[in-house]
Coordinates of N, CA and C in Angstrom, one line a residue:
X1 N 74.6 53.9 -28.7 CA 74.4 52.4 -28.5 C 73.4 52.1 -27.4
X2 N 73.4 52.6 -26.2 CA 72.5 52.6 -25.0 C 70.8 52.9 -25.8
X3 N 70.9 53.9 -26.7 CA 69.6 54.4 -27.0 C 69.3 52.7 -27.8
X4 N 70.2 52.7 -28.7 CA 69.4 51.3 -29.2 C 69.2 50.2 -28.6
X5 N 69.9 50.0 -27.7 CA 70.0 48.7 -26.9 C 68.6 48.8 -26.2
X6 N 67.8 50.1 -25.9 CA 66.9 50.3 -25.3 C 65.7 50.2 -26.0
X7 N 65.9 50.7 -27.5 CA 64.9 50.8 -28.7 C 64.7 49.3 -28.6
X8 N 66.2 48.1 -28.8 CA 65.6 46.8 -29.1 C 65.2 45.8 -27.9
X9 N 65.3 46.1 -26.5 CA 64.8 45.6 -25.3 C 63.2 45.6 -25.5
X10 N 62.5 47.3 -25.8 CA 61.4 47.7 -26.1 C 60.3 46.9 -26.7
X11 N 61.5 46.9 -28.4 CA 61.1 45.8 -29.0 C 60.7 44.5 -28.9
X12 N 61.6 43.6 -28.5 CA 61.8 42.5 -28.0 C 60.8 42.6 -27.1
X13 N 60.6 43.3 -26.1 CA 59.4 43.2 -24.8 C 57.8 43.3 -25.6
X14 N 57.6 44.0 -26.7 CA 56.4 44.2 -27.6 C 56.1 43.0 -28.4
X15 N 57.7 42.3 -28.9 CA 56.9 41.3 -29.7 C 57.0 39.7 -28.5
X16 N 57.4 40.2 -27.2 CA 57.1 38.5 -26.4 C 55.4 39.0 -26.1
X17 N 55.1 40.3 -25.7 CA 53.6 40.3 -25.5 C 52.7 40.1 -26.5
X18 N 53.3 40.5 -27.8 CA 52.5 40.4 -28.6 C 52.1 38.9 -28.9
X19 N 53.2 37.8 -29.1 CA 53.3 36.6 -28.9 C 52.1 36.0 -27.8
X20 N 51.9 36.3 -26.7 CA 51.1 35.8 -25.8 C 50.0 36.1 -25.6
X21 N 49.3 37.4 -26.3 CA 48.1 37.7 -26.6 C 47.9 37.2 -27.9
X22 N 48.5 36.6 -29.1 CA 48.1 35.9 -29.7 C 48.2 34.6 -29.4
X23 N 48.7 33.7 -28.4 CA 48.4 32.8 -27.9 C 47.2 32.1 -27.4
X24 N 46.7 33.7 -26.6 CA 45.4 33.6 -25.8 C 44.3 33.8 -27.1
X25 N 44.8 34.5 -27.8 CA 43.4 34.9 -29.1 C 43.0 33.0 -29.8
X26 N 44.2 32.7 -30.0 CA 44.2 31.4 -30.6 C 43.3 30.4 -29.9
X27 N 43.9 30.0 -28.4 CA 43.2 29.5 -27.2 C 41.6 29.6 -27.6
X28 N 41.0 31.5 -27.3 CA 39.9 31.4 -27.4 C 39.3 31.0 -28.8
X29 N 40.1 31.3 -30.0 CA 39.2 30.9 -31.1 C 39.0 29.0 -31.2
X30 N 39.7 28.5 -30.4 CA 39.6 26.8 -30.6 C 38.5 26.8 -29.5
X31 N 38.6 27.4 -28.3 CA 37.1 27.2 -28.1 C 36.0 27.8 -28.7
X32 N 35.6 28.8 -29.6 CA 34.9 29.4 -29.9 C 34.4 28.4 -30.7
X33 N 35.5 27.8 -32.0 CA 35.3 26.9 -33.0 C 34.5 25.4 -32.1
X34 N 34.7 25.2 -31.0 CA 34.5 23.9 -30.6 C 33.1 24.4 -30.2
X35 N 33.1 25.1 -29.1 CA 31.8 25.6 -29.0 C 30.4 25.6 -30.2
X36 N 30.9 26.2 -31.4 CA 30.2 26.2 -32.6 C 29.9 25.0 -33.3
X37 N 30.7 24.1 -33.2 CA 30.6 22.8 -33.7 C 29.3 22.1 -32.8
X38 N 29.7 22.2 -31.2 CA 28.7 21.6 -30.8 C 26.7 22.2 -30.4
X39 N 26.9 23.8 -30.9 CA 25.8 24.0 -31.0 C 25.2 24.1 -32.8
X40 N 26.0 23.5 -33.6 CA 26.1 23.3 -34.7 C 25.1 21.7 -34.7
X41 N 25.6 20.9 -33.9 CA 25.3 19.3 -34.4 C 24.4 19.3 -32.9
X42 N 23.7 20.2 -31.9 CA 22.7 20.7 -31.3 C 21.3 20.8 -32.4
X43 N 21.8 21.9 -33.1 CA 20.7 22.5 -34.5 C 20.4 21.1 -35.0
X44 N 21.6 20.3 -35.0 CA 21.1 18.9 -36.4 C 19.8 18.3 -35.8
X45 N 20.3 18.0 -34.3 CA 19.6 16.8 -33.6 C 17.6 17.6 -33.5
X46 N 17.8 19.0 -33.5 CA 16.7 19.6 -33.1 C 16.0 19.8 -34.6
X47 N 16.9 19.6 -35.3 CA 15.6 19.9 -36.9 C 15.6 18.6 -37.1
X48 N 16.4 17.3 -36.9 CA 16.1 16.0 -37.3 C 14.7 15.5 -36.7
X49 N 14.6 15.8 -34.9 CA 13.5 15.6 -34.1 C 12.5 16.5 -34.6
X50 N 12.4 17.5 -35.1 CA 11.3 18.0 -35.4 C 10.5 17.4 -36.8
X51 N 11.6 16.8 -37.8 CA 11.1 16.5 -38.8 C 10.4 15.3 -38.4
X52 N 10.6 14.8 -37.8 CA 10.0 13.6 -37.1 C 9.2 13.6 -36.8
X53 N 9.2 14.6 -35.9 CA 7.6 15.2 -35.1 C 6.8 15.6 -36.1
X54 N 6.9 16.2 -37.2 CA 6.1 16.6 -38.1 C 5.7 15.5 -39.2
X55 N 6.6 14.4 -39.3 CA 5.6 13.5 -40.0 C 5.1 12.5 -39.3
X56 N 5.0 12.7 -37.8 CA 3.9 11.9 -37.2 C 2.7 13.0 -36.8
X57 N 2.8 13.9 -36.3 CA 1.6 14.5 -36.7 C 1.2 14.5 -38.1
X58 N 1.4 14.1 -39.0 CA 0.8 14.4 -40.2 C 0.1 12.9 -40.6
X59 N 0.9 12.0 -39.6 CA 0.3 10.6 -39.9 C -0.5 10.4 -38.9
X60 N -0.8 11.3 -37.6 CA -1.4 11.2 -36.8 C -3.0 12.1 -37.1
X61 N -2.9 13.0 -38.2 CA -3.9 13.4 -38.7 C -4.5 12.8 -39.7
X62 N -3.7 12.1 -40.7 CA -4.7 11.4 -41.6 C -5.3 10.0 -40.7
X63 N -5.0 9.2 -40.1 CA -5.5 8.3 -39.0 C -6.9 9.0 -38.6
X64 N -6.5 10.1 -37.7 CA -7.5 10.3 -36.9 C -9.0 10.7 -38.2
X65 N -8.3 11.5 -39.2 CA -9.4 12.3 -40.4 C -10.3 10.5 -40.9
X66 N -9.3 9.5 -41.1 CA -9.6 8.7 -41.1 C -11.1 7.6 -40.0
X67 N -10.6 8.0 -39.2 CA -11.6 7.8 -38.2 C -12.6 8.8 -38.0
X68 N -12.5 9.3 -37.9 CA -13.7 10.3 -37.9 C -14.5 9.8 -39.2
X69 N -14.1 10.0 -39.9 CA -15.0 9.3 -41.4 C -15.5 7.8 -40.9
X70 N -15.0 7.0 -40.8 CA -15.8 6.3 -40.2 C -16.7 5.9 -39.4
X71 N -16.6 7.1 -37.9 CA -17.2 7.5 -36.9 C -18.6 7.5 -37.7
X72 N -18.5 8.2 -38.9 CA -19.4 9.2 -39.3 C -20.5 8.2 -40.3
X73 N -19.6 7.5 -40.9 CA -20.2 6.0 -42.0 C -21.0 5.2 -40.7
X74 N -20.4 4.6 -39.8 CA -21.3 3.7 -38.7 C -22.3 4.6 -38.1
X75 N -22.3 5.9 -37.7 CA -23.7 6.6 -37.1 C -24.3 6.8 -38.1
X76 N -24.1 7.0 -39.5 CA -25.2 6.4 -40.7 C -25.9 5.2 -41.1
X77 N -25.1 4.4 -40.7 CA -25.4 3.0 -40.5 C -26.3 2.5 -39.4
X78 N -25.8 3.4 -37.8 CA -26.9 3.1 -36.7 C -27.9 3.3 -37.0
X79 N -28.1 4.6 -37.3 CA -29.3 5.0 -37.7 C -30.3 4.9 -38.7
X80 N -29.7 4.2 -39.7 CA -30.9 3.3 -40.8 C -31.1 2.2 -40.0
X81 N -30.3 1.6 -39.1 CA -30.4 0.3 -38.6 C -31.7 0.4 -37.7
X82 N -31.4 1.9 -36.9 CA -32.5 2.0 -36.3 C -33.8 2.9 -36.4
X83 N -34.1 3.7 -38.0 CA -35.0 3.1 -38.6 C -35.7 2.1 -39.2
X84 N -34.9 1.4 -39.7 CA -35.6 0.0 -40.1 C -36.4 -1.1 -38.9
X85 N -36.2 -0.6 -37.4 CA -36.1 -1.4 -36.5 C -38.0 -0.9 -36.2
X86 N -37.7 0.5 -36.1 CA -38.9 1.5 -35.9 C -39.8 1.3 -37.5
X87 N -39.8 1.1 -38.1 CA -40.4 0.9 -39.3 C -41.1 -0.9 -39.0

């Protein structure tokens, strides 16, 4: 009887630890999970800004391509203007 009483103290002492290391496993996976969530909706905010950023450079390029063509229409225009002046 002493041997078992000792087998199930053993016991009992294995499954209260076991209990409290899965406590702590638990613990850490809710922060693991929370942590992931918030470098999760991190990622969102950083591809939403970028998509942003990339359709204003792209509106910032047809503008500028824009100007430049015109740049280019009025110094063709100066310059018959100012041949005809010289003429």
């Amino acid at each position: 009887i002493d041997q078992e009483r000792e087998n199930y103290d053993r016991i009992l002492l294995m499954l209260l630890q076991g209990g409290e290391d899965l406590k702590e496993k638990e613990d850490e996976m809710l922060r693991l999970r929370s942590k992931l969530e918030s470098v999760m909706q991190e990622s969102k905010e950083k591809d939403r800004v970028q998509a942003n950023d990339s359709k204003l450079i792209m509106q910032l390029s047809k503008k500028l391509e824009t100007l430049l063509m015109d740049n280019e229409d009025l110094r063709d225009q100066n310059d018959r203007l100012n041949n005809r002046l010289v003429a």
